[in-house]
Coordinates of C-alpha atoms in Angstrom, one line a residue:
Chain A
M1255 CA 20.1 9.5 -71.5
H1256 CA 17.7 12.4 -71.4
S1257 CA 14.7 11.3 -69.3
F1258 CA 13.6 9.3 -66.3
K1259 CA 10.4 8.7 -64.4
I1260 CA 9.7 7.9 -60.8
V1261 CA 6.3 7.1 -59.2
R1262 CA 5.6 7.9 -55.5
R1263 CA 2.6 7.6 -53.2
V1264 CA 1.8 10.7 -51.3
E1265 CA 2.6 10.3 -47.6
F1266 CA 0.6 11.7 -44.7
S1267 CA 3.5 13.7 -43.4
E1268 CA 3.7 15.5 -46.8
T1269 CA 0.2 16.9 -46.4
D1270 CA -0.7 20.1 -44.6
M1271 CA -3.8 21.4 -42.8
A1272 CA -5.3 22.4 -46.2
G1273 CA -5.5 18.6 -46.8
I1274 CA -3.1 18.7 -49.8
V1275 CA 0.6 18.1 -50.4
H1276 CA 2.6 21.1 -49.0
Y1277 CA 4.1 22.9 -52.0
S1278 CA 7.7 22.6 -50.7
N1279 CA 7.5 18.8 -51.2
F1280 CA 7.2 19.2 -55.0
F1281 CA 10.8 20.4 -54.8
R1282 CA 11.7 17.3 -52.8
Y1283 CA 10.0 15.1 -55.4
M1284 CA 12.0 16.8 -58.2
E1285 CA 15.3 16.1 -56.5
S1286 CA 14.2 12.5 -55.9
A1287 CA 13.7 12.1 -59.7
E1288 CA 17.1 13.7 -60.3
H1289 CA 18.8 11.3 -58.0
G1290 CA 16.9 8.3 -59.5
F1291 CA 18.1 9.5 -63.0
F1292 CA 21.7 9.5 -61.7
R1293 CA 21.2 5.9 -60.3
S1294 CA 19.8 4.9 -63.7
L1295 CA 23.1 6.0 -65.2
G1296 CA 25.1 3.9 -62.7
L1297 CA 26.0 7.1 -60.9
T1298 CA 25.3 8.6 -57.5
I1299 CA 24.8 12.3 -56.8
A1300 CA 26.7 11.9 -53.6
S1301 CA 30.2 10.7 -53.8
H1302 CA 31.9 10.1 -50.5
N1303 CA 35.6 10.9 -51.2
A1304 CA 36.9 14.3 -50.1
N1305 CA 37.7 15.9 -53.4
S1306 CA 34.4 14.8 -55.0
I1307 CA 32.1 16.9 -57.1
G1308 CA 28.7 18.2 -56.0
W1309 CA 25.6 19.6 -57.6
P1310 CA 24.3 22.7 -55.7
R1311 CA 20.9 24.0 -56.8
V1312 CA 21.1 27.5 -58.5
H1313 CA 17.5 27.8 -59.6
A1314 CA 14.2 26.1 -59.0
D1315 CA 10.6 26.9 -60.0
C1316 CA 7.3 25.1 -60.1
D1317 CA 3.8 25.9 -61.5
F1318 CA 1.0 24.2 -59.5
R1319 CA -2.2 23.4 -61.4
R1320 CA -4.0 20.8 -59.3
P1321 CA -3.5 19.6 -55.7
L1322 CA -2.2 16.2 -54.7
R1323 CA -3.8 14.5 -51.7
F1324 CA -2.9 11.6 -49.3
E1325 CA -2.3 8.3 -51.1
D1326 CA -2.4 9.8 -54.5
T1327 CA 0.2 8.2 -56.8
V1328 CA 2.3 10.8 -58.6
E1329 CA 4.6 10.2 -61.5
V1330 CA 7.4 12.6 -61.8
E1331 CA 9.0 12.8 -65.3
L1332 CA 12.4 14.3 -65.6
L1333 CA 13.6 15.6 -68.9
V1334 CA 17.1 17.1 -69.5
K1335 CA 16.3 20.5 -70.8
E1336 CA 19.9 21.8 -71.2
K1337 CA 23.3 20.3 -70.8
R1338 CA 25.9 23.0 -70.5
E1339 CA 29.6 22.7 -69.8
R1340 CA 29.3 23.4 -66.0
S1341 CA 25.6 23.0 -65.3
I1342 CA 22.4 21.0 -66.1
V1343 CA 18.8 22.2 -66.4
Y1344 CA 16.1 19.7 -65.8
A1345 CA 12.4 20.0 -66.6
F1346 CA 9.8 18.1 -64.6
I1347 CA 6.2 17.1 -65.3
F1348 CA 4.0 15.9 -62.3
R1349 CA 1.1 13.6 -63.1
K1350 CA -1.5 12.1 -60.8
T1351 CA -1.9 8.5 -62.0
N1352 CA -4.6 7.2 -59.7
T1353 CA -7.2 9.0 -61.8
D1354 CA -8.6 8.0 -65.2
P1355 CA -7.5 9.8 -67.2
V1356 CA -4.1 10.7 -65.7
E1357 CA -4.0 14.3 -64.7
E1358 CA -1.1 16.7 -65.0
V1359 CA -0.8 18.5 -61.7
A1360 CA 2.4 20.6 -61.9
R1361 CA 5.5 21.5 -63.9
G1362 CA 8.9 22.5 -62.7
T1363 CA 12.5 23.4 -63.5
L1364 CA 15.7 22.8 -61.6
A1365 CA 19.1 24.1 -62.6
V1366 CA 22.2 22.6 -60.9
A1367 CA 25.8 23.6 -61.1
C1368 CA 28.7 21.2 -61.1
I1369 CA 31.3 22.1 -58.4
R1370 CA 34.4 20.6 -56.9
K1371 CA 35.0 20.9 -53.2
D1372 CA 38.6 21.6 -52.1
P1373 CA 39.4 18.7 -49.8
V1374 CA 41.4 20.9 -47.4
T1375 CA 39.5 24.2 -47.3
G1376 CA 36.1 23.0 -48.2
A1377 CA 35.7 25.9 -50.7
M1378 CA 33.5 25.1 -53.7
S1379 CA 34.5 26.1 -57.2
S1380 CA 32.5 25.7 -60.4
V1381 CA 34.0 23.0 -62.7
A1382 CA 33.2 21.4 -66.0
I1383 CA 31.0 18.3 -65.7
P1384 CA 33.5 15.3 -65.6
E1385 CA 33.5 13.5 -69.0
E1386 CA 32.5 10.2 -67.5
I1387 CA 29.3 11.9 -66.3
A1388 CA 28.8 14.3 -69.2
S1389 CA 29.0 11.4 -71.8
L1390 CA 26.0 9.8 -70.2
I1391 CA 23.7 12.8 -70.3
E1392 CA 22.1 14.6 -73.3
A1393 CA 19.4 17.1 -73.8
A1394 CA 16.0 15.7 -74.5
P1395 CA 14.7 16.1 -78.1
E1396 CA 13.0 19.4 -78.8
A1397 CA 9.7 17.7 -79.4
L1398 CA 9.5 16.2 -75.9
L1399 CA 10.5 19.5 -74.3
S1400 CA 8.0 21.6 -76.3
E1401 CA 5.3 19.1 -75.4
S1402 CA 6.3 19.6 -71.8
G1403 CA 5.8 23.3 -72.3
R1404 CA 9.3 24.0 -71.0
Chain B
M1175 CA 23.1 24.9 -16.2
H1176 CA 20.3 22.4 -16.0
S1177 CA 17.4 23.9 -17.9
F1178 CA 16.4 26.1 -20.9
K1179 CA 13.3 27.2 -22.6
I1180 CA 12.4 28.1 -26.1
V1181 CA 9.2 29.5 -27.6
R1182 CA 8.1 28.8 -31.2
R1183 CA 5.0 29.6 -33.2
V1184 CA 3.6 26.6 -35.1
E1185 CA 4.2 27.0 -38.9
F1186 CA 1.8 26.0 -41.6
S1187 CA 4.3 23.5 -43.1
E1188 CA 4.4 21.7 -39.7
T1189 CA 0.7 20.8 -39.8
D1190 CA -0.8 17.8 -41.6
M1191 CA -4.1 17.0 -43.1
A1192 CA -5.6 16.3 -39.7
G1193 CA -5.1 20.0 -39.0
I1194 CA -2.6 19.6 -36.3
V1195 CA 1.2 19.5 -35.9
H1196 CA 2.6 16.3 -37.3
Y1197 CA 4.0 14.3 -34.5
S1198 CA 7.5 14.0 -36.0
N1199 CA 7.9 17.7 -35.5
F1200 CA 7.8 17.4 -31.7
F1201 CA 11.2 15.7 -32.1
R1202 CA 12.4 18.6 -34.2
Y1203 CA 11.2 20.9 -31.5
M1204 CA 13.1 18.9 -28.8
E1205 CA 16.3 19.2 -30.8
S1206 CA 15.8 22.9 -31.3
A1207 CA 15.6 23.4 -27.5
E1208 CA 18.7 21.2 -27.0
H1209 CA 20.7 23.4 -29.5
G1210 CA 19.4 26.5 -27.9
F1211 CA 20.6 25.1 -24.5
F1212 CA 24.1 24.7 -26.0
R1213 CA 24.1 28.2 -27.3
S1214 CA 23.1 29.5 -23.9
L1215 CA 26.3 27.9 -22.6
G1216 CA 28.4 29.6 -25.3
L1217 CA 28.7 26.3 -27.1
T1218 CA 27.5 24.9 -30.4
I1219 CA 26.3 21.4 -31.0
A1220 CA 28.1 21.4 -34.4
S1221 CA 31.8 22.1 -34.4
H1222 CA 33.3 22.4 -37.8
N1223 CA 36.8 21.0 -37.3
A1224 CA 37.5 17.5 -38.5
N1225 CA 38.2 15.7 -35.2
S1226 CA 35.4 17.3 -33.4
I1227 CA 32.8 15.6 -31.2
G1228 CA 29.2 14.9 -32.1
W1229 CA 26.0 14.0 -30.3
P1230 CA 24.1 11.2 -32.1
R1231 CA 20.7 10.4 -30.7
V1232 CA 20.4 7.0 -29.1
H1233 CA 16.8 7.2 -27.8
A1234 CA 13.8 9.5 -28.2
D1235 CA 10.3 9.2 -26.9
C1236 CA 7.3 11.5 -26.6
D1237 CA 3.8 11.3 -25.0
F1238 CA 1.2 13.4 -26.8
R1239 CA -1.7 14.7 -24.7
R1240 CA -3.2 17.5 -26.7
P1241 CA -2.8 18.7 -30.3
L1242 CA -1.0 21.8 -31.4
R1243 CA -2.4 23.9 -34.3
F1244 CA -1.2 26.5 -36.8
E1245 CA 0.0 29.7 -35.1
D1246 CA -0.2 28.2 -31.6
T1247 CA 2.8 29.3 -29.5
V1248 CA 4.6 26.5 -27.9
E1249 CA 7.1 26.7 -25.1
V1250 CA 9.5 23.8 -25.0
E1251 CA 11.2 23.4 -21.6
L1252 CA 14.4 21.4 -21.5
L1253 CA 15.6 19.8 -18.2
V1254 CA 18.9 17.8 -17.9
K1255 CA 17.6 14.6 -16.5
E1256 CA 20.9 12.7 -16.3
K1257 CA 24.5 13.6 -17.0
R1258 CA 26.6 10.6 -17.4
E1259 CA 30.3 10.3 -18.4
R1260 CA 29.6 9.6 -22.1
S1261 CA 26.0 10.7 -22.6
I1262 CA 23.2 13.1 -21.6
V1263 CA 19.5 12.5 -21.1
Y1264 CA 17.2 15.4 -21.5
A1265 CA 13.5 15.7 -20.5
F1266 CA 11.1 18.1 -22.3
I1267 CA 7.8 19.6 -21.4
F1268 CA 5.7 21.2 -24.2
R1269 CA 3.2 23.8 -23.2
K1270 CA 0.7 25.8 -25.4
T1271 CA 1.1 29.4 -24.2
N1272 CA -1.6 31.1 -26.3
T1273 CA -4.3 29.8 -24.1
D1274 CA -5.3 30.9 -20.6
P1275 CA -4.3 29.0 -18.6
V1276 CA -1.3 27.6 -20.3
E1277 CA -1.9 23.9 -21.3
E1278 CA 0.7 21.1 -21.2
V1279 CA 0.5 19.3 -24.5
A1280 CA 3.3 16.8 -24.5
R1281 CA 6.4 15.4 -22.7
G1282 CA 9.4 13.8 -24.2
T1283 CA 12.9 12.4 -23.5
L1284 CA 16.0 12.5 -25.6
A1285 CA 19.2 10.6 -24.9
V1286 CA 22.4 11.6 -26.8
A1287 CA 25.8 10.0 -26.8
C1288 CA 29.1 11.9 -27.0
I1289 CA 31.2 10.6 -29.8
R1290 CA 34.5 11.6 -31.6
K1291 CA 34.8 11.2 -35.3
D1292 CA 38.1 10.0 -36.6
P1293 CA 39.3 12.8 -39.0
V1294 CA 40.7 10.2 -41.5
T1295 CA 38.4 7.2 -41.5
G1296 CA 35.2 9.1 -40.3
A1297 CA 34.5 6.3 -37.8
M1298 CA 32.7 7.4 -34.7
S1299 CA 33.7 6.2 -31.2
S1300 CA 32.1 6.9 -27.9
V1301 CA 34.1 9.2 -25.7
A1302 CA 33.8 11.0 -22.4
I1303 CA 32.1 14.4 -22.6
P1304 CA 35.0 16.9 -22.8
E1305 CA 35.5 18.7 -19.5
E1306 CA 34.9 22.2 -20.9
I1307 CA 31.4 21.0 -21.8
A1308 CA 30.7 18.7 -18.9
S1309 CA 31.6 21.4 -16.4
L1310 CA 28.8 23.6 -17.7
I1311 CA 26.0 21.0 -17.5
E1312 CA 24.4 19.5 -14.5
A1313 CA 21.4 17.4 -13.8
A1314 CA 18.3 19.4 -12.8
P1315 CA 17.1 19.2 -9.2
E1316 CA 15.0 16.1 -8.3
A1317 CA 12.0 18.4 -7.5
L1318 CA 11.9 19.9 -11.0
L1319 CA 12.2 16.5 -12.6
S1320 CA 9.6 14.9 -10.5
E1321 CA 7.2 17.8 -11.2
S1322 CA 7.9 17.1 -14.9
G1323 CA 6.8 13.5 -14.3
R1324 CA 10.1 12.2 -15.8
Chain C
M1115 CA -3.2 -9.5 -39.8
H1116 CA -0.5 -8.7 -37.4
S1117 CA 2.5 -7.6 -39.4
F1118 CA 3.6 -5.7 -42.5
K1119 CA 6.9 -4.6 -44.2
I1120 CA 7.8 -1.7 -46.3
V1121 CA 11.2 -0.9 -48.0
R1122 CA 12.3 2.6 -48.7
R1123 CA 15.5 4.1 -50.1
V1124 CA 16.9 7.0 -48.0
E1125 CA 16.4 10.4 -49.8
F1126 CA 18.9 13.2 -49.8
S1127 CA 16.4 15.6 -48.1
E1128 CA 16.1 13.1 -45.2
T1129 CA 19.8 13.5 -44.3
D1130 CA 21.3 16.2 -42.2
M1131 CA 24.7 17.9 -41.9
A1132 CA 26.0 14.9 -39.9
G1133 CA 25.6 12.9 -43.1
I1134 CA 23.0 10.6 -41.7
V1135 CA 19.2 10.4 -41.7
H1136 CA 17.8 12.9 -39.3
Y1137 CA 16.2 11.1 -36.3
S1138 CA 12.8 12.7 -36.8
N1139 CA 12.5 10.8 -40.1
F1140 CA 12.4 7.4 -38.3
F1141 CA 9.0 8.5 -37.0
R1142 CA 7.9 9.4 -40.5
Y1143 CA 9.1 5.9 -41.6
M1144 CA 7.0 4.2 -38.8
E1145 CA 3.9 6.0 -39.9
S1146 CA 4.5 5.1 -43.5
A1147 CA 4.6 1.4 -42.5
E1148 CA 1.4 1.9 -40.4
H1149 CA -0.4 3.4 -43.4
G1150 CA 0.9 0.6 -45.7
F1151 CA -0.4 -1.9 -43.2
F1152 CA -3.9 -0.3 -43.4
R1153 CA -3.8 -0.4 -47.2
S1154 CA -2.8 -4.0 -47.0
L1155 CA -6.1 -4.6 -45.1
G1156 CA -8.1 -2.7 -47.8
L1157 CA -8.4 0.2 -45.5
T1158 CA -7.1 3.8 -45.4
I1159 CA -6.0 5.7 -42.4
A1160 CA -7.7 8.8 -43.7
S1161 CA -11.3 8.6 -44.5
H1162 CA -12.7 11.7 -46.1
N1163 CA -16.3 11.8 -44.7
A1164 CA -17.0 14.3 -42.0
N1165 CA -17.9 12.0 -39.1
S1166 CA -15.0 9.6 -39.8
I1167 CA -12.7 8.1 -37.3
G1168 CA -9.0 9.1 -36.9
W1169 CA -5.9 7.8 -35.2
P1170 CA -4.0 10.4 -33.2
R1171 CA -0.6 9.4 -31.9
V1172 CA -0.5 9.2 -28.1
H1173 CA 3.0 7.8 -27.7
A1174 CA 6.1 7.2 -29.8
D1175 CA 9.6 6.1 -29.1
C1176 CA 12.7 4.9 -30.9
D1177 CA 16.1 3.4 -30.0
F1178 CA 18.8 4.2 -32.6
R1179 CA 21.6 1.8 -32.9
R1180 CA 23.3 2.5 -36.2
P1181 CA 23.0 5.4 -38.7
L1182 CA 21.3 5.3 -42.1
R1183 CA 22.9 7.2 -45.0
F1184 CA 21.8 8.5 -48.4
E1185 CA 20.6 5.7 -50.8
D1186 CA 20.6 3.1 -48.1
T1187 CA 17.6 0.8 -48.4
V1188 CA 15.7 0.4 -45.2
E1189 CA 13.1 -2.3 -44.4
V1190 CA 10.6 -1.2 -41.8
E1191 CA 8.8 -4.2 -40.2
L1192 CA 5.6 -3.4 -38.3
L1193 CA 4.2 -5.8 -35.7
V1194 CA 0.9 -5.3 -33.9
K1195 CA 2.1 -5.4 -30.3
E1196 CA -1.2 -4.8 -28.6
K1197 CA -4.8 -4.5 -29.8
R1198 CA -7.0 -2.8 -27.2
E1199 CA -10.6 -1.8 -27.4
R1200 CA -9.8 1.9 -28.2
S1201 CA -6.2 1.9 -29.2
I1202 CA -3.4 -0.1 -31.0
V1203 CA 0.3 -0.3 -30.1
Y1204 CA 2.7 -1.1 -33.0
A1205 CA 6.3 -2.2 -32.7
F1206 CA 8.8 -1.5 -35.5
I1207 CA 12.2 -2.9 -36.5
F1208 CA 14.3 -1.0 -38.9
R1209 CA 16.9 -3.0 -40.9
K1210 CA 19.4 -1.8 -43.5
T1211 CA 19.2 -4.2 -46.3
N1212 CA 21.9 -3.0 -48.7
T1213 CA 24.6 -4.6 -46.5
D1214 CA 25.4 -8.3 -46.2
P1215 CA 24.4 -9.4 -43.7
V1216 CA 21.3 -7.2 -43.2
E1217 CA 21.9 -4.9 -40.2
E1218 CA 19.3 -3.9 -37.6
V1219 CA 19.5 -0.1 -37.2
A1220 CA 16.7 0.9 -34.9
R1221 CA 13.5 -0.2 -33.0
G1222 CA 10.5 1.8 -32.2
T1223 CA 7.0 1.8 -30.8
L1224 CA 3.9 3.8 -31.7
A1225 CA 0.6 3.9 -29.8
V1226 CA -2.4 5.3 -31.5
A1227 CA -5.9 6.0 -30.2
C1228 CA -9.1 5.5 -32.1
I1229 CA -11.2 8.7 -32.1
R1230 CA -14.3 10.0 -33.8
K1231 CA -14.5 13.6 -34.8
D1232 CA -17.9 15.4 -34.3
P1233 CA -18.9 16.6 -37.8
V1234 CA -20.3 19.9 -36.4
T1235 CA -18.0 20.9 -33.6
G1236 CA -14.8 19.1 -34.7
A1237 CA -14.3 17.8 -31.2
M1238 CA -12.6 14.5 -31.0
S1239 CA -13.7 11.7 -28.6
S1240 CA -12.2 8.4 -27.9
V1241 CA -14.2 5.5 -29.4
A1242 CA -14.0 1.7 -29.7
I1243 CA -12.2 0.6 -32.9
P1244 CA -15.0 -0.1 -35.4
E1245 CA -15.7 -3.9 -35.8
E1246 CA -14.9 -3.8 -39.5
I1247 CA -11.4 -2.6 -38.7
A1248 CA -10.9 -4.5 -35.4
S1249 CA -11.8 -7.8 -37.1
L1250 CA -8.9 -7.4 -39.5
I1251 CA -6.2 -6.7 -36.9
E1252 CA -4.7 -9.0 -34.3
A1253 CA -1.7 -8.9 -32.0
A1254 CA 1.4 -10.6 -33.3
P1255 CA 2.4 -13.9 -31.7
E1256 CA 4.5 -13.6 -28.6
A1257 CA 7.4 -15.3 -30.3
L1258 CA 7.7 -12.6 -33.0
L1259 CA 7.4 -9.8 -30.5
S1260 CA 9.9 -11.2 -28.0
E1261 CA 12.4 -11.7 -30.9
S1262 CA 11.8 -8.0 -31.7
G1263 CA 12.8 -7.2 -28.1
R1264 CA 9.5 -5.4 -27.6
Chain D
M1025 CA 1.2 47.5 -46.3
H1026 CA 3.6 46.3 -48.9
S1027 CA 6.5 44.7 -47.1
F1028 CA 7.5 42.6 -44.1
K1029 CA 10.6 41.0 -42.6
I1030 CA 11.2 38.0 -40.5
V1031 CA 14.5 36.7 -39.0
R1032 CA 15.1 33.0 -38.4
R1033 CA 18.1 31.0 -37.2
V1034 CA 18.9 27.9 -39.3
E1035 CA 18.0 24.7 -37.5
F1036 CA 19.9 21.4 -37.7
S1037 CA 17.0 19.5 -39.2
E1038 CA 16.9 22.0 -42.1
T1039 CA 20.4 21.1 -43.2
D1040 CA 21.3 18.2 -45.5
M1041 CA 24.4 16.0 -45.9
A1042 CA 26.0 18.7 -48.0
G1043 CA 26.2 20.7 -44.7
I1044 CA 23.9 23.4 -46.0
V1045 CA 20.2 24.3 -45.8
H1046 CA 18.2 22.0 -48.1
Y1047 CA 16.8 24.1 -50.9
S1048 CA 13.2 23.0 -50.3
N1049 CA 13.4 24.9 -47.0
F1050 CA 13.8 28.3 -48.7
F1051 CA 10.2 27.8 -49.9
R1052 CA 9.1 27.1 -46.3
Y1053 CA 10.9 30.3 -45.2
M1054 CA 9.0 32.3 -47.9
E1055 CA 5.7 31.0 -46.6
S1056 CA 6.7 31.8 -43.1
A1057 CA 7.3 35.4 -44.1
E1058 CA 3.9 35.5 -46.0
H1059 CA 2.1 34.3 -42.9
G1060 CA 4.0 36.8 -40.6
F1061 CA 2.9 39.5 -43.1
F1062 CA -0.7 38.5 -42.7
R1063 CA -0.4 38.5 -38.9
S1064 CA 1.2 42.0 -39.1
L1065 CA -2.1 43.1 -40.8
G1066 CA -4.2 41.5 -38.0
L1067 CA -5.2 38.7 -40.3
T1068 CA -4.5 35.0 -40.4
I1069 CA -3.9 32.9 -43.5
A1070 CA -5.9 30.1 -42.1
S1071 CA -9.4 30.8 -41.1
H1072 CA -11.2 28.0 -39.4
N1073 CA -14.8 28.5 -40.5
A1074 CA -16.1 26.2 -43.2
N1075 CA -16.8 28.7 -46.0
S1076 CA -13.5 30.5 -45.5
I1077 CA -11.1 31.7 -48.2
G1078 CA -7.7 30.0 -48.8
W1079 CA -4.5 30.9 -50.7
P1080 CA -3.2 28.0 -52.8
R1081 CA 0.2 28.5 -54.3
V1082 CA 0.1 28.7 -58.1
H1083 CA 3.8 29.5 -58.8
A1084 CA 7.0 29.5 -56.8
D1085 CA 10.6 30.1 -57.8
C1086 CA 13.9 30.8 -56.2
D1087 CA 17.5 31.7 -57.3
F1088 CA 20.2 30.4 -54.9
R1089 CA 23.4 32.4 -54.7
R1090 CA 25.1 31.4 -51.5
P1091 CA 24.5 28.6 -49.1
L1092 CA 23.0 28.9 -45.6
R1093 CA 24.5 26.8 -42.8
F1094 CA 23.5 25.7 -39.3
E1095 CA 22.9 28.5 -36.9
D1096 CA 23.2 31.2 -39.6
T1097 CA 20.6 33.9 -39.0
V1098 CA 18.6 34.7 -42.2
E1099 CA 16.4 37.7 -42.8
V1100 CA 13.6 37.1 -45.2
E1101 CA 12.2 40.3 -46.7
L1102 CA 8.8 40.1 -48.3
L1103 CA 7.7 42.7 -50.9
V1104 CA 4.2 42.7 -52.5
K1105 CA 5.2 42.6 -56.2
E1106 CA 1.6 42.6 -57.6
K1107 CA -1.8 42.9 -56.2
R1108 CA -4.4 41.6 -58.7
E1109 CA -8.1 41.1 -58.2
R1110 CA -7.9 37.4 -57.5
S1111 CA -4.2 36.8 -56.7
I1112 CA -1.1 38.2 -55.1
V1113 CA 2.5 37.9 -56.2
Y1114 CA 5.2 38.3 -53.5
A1115 CA 9.0 38.8 -54.0
F1116 CA 11.4 37.7 -51.4
I1117 CA 15.1 38.6 -50.6
F1118 CA 17.1 36.3 -48.3
R1119 CA 20.0 37.8 -46.4
K1120 CA 22.5 36.2 -44.1
T1121 CA 22.8 38.6 -41.2
N1122 CA 25.4 37.0 -39.0
T1123 CA 28.2 38.1 -41.4
D1124 CA 29.6 41.6 -41.7
P1125 CA 28.6 42.9 -44.2
V1126 CA 25.2 41.2 -44.5
E1127 CA 25.2 38.9 -47.5
E1128 CA 22.3 38.3 -49.9
V1129 CA 21.9 34.6 -50.4
A1130 CA 18.8 34.1 -52.4
R1131 CA 15.7 35.7 -54.1
G1132 CA 12.4 34.2 -54.8
T1133 CA 8.8 34.7 -55.9
L1134 CA 5.5 33.2 -54.8
A1135 CA 2.2 33.7 -56.5
V1136 CA -1.0 32.8 -54.6
A1137 CA -4.6 32.7 -55.7
C1138 CA -7.6 33.6 -53.6
I1139 CA -10.1 30.9 -53.4
R1140 CA -13.3 30.0 -51.6
K1141 CA -14.0 26.5 -50.5
D1142 CA -17.6 25.3 -50.8
P1143 CA -18.6 24.3 -47.2
V1144 CA -20.6 21.3 -48.5
T1145 CA -18.7 19.9 -51.5
G1146 CA -15.2 21.1 -50.6
A1147 CA -14.7 22.3 -54.1
M1148 CA -12.5 25.4 -54.5
S1149 CA -13.3 28.3 -56.8
S1150 CA -11.3 31.4 -57.6
V1151 CA -12.8 34.5 -56.0
A1152 CA -11.9 38.2 -55.7
I1153 CA -9.8 39.0 -52.6
P1154 CA -12.3 40.2 -50.0
E1155 CA -12.2 43.9 -49.5
E1156 CA -11.3 43.8 -45.8
I1157 CA -8.1 42.0 -46.9
A1158 CA -7.5 43.8 -50.2
S1159 CA -7.7 47.2 -48.5
L1160 CA -4.7 46.4 -46.3
I1161 CA -2.4 45.2 -49.0
E1162 CA -0.7 47.3 -51.8
A1163 CA 2.1 46.7 -54.3
A1164 CA 5.5 47.9 -53.1
P1165 CA 6.9 51.0 -54.8
E1166 CA 8.7 50.4 -58.1
A1167 CA 12.0 51.6 -56.6
L1168 CA 12.0 48.9 -53.9
L1169 CA 11.1 46.2 -56.3
S1170 CA 13.7 47.1 -59.0
E1171 CA 16.3 47.2 -56.2
S1172 CA 15.2 43.7 -55.4
G1173 CA 15.8 42.7 -59.0
R1174 CA 12.3 41.4 -59.3

């Protein structure tokens, strides 16, 4: 799989005194799409056993074009931009879907590293993405990514 | 000890589209005062060893009288309302201090249980507050609490 | 109408270092159910015209019985506990629905006042709930409320 | 002025189930430093009169090198990277100061546009930064910025 979409409705607590969604929430929305993508693969980002792998964020960015307001519905499209041995880079496109036509409001990127946590010391070390996960994920076609401007 | 005060300045991300602090943040402010209280005792609420104790919240309430706005300074006064064998109840008074006179804006209560987490199973069980902690905490005098209306 | 239900999946950003949903988020969940209830009536909590009414929170409380964790699905049931001339009191029951049987995890209350904002000065004054809203809302039957323990 | 520093202590509610500060909070920390910078100039980011200017975010990014944990103290250094006619670009360096030596944990960038909101329609239009603000802000020296790797 190389893509996934979620749709959310903007909540009151996500707005700020400017009357729009606080920009930090776009990064929460990205993560929500990433976790939905993992569930769509039959996986969960958060395994509960002690020596399990984790996905710390190493880079995030977002370009904001239009504001989102309370009760807007926003579609967050995730595209796998790069699959490397030890990390994944996702691209995101945010679209407001309660307008006609649908409006693109933002684009972002998230790079995550694959790590394993030592069950005794808690120390994290970079590891190759386990094959059972890596085999389910592939980079999106060039055409989709270039359309996304990423 | 039976009381503690913190002062915070309201942040932009804590406001909502009504132009005031979102009410959920008053509960974050309470907890911030609770953790400052523990630090004032030379303790931390979060021990990092596996069989350590924890303080899950069992009850929280707040009465909101006046709004807080961006860049207001708010004093959060914590009073120990009850110290029981296995739990603590805190009372809180919120005051806006960038006005003359200072204005009370809210009052709240937080009840927390003392638990121990099994290092193997992760199961939590209610335990007596350890003596080295219990000996540092006492209920505030009746006079202070009645003044606080709690 | 006197009741409404929403279902949410717990998001990673809603958890804290104790591995469970931070308690302040239960208050965000309550509000989310309240706003969904208004949408179910064809209303919105947030009107955009200058002299519109608003619903500041005057009281909130919650009793926490069991923790919620990442990816748990939680049903939030709203019941209208009291409809007064100038305010509404809601009761909430939180249930974890990804377990069999479903588990109740928390109960809460939220009291909101109906206010009108002066379009010039911005000052808020308590007003009677407008008839077009009041006519759509009624208190839940005693039986439902007593079952809810509220 | 071209730089400013704030120091914060990590709060419990800012951590997630991975035991570290949720990455979206680094963007809240950046904004907090930006607003402190404005206060240090005798300004506020949020004027309350109807035809006032605002500073919507147009771009944000962050590179995460080390995690922050509960009760860590973090210094956020703001440097003015670019002052343009209608926008400002800030660079940020995050350092954990409760370790010896101090550790750099993250770097970020925030680009904000200067806008004026029409008092009647609410429409926002890009405007030149007012002289009384622009005269107080200057780009940081090249040496500081290159040291910051931005």
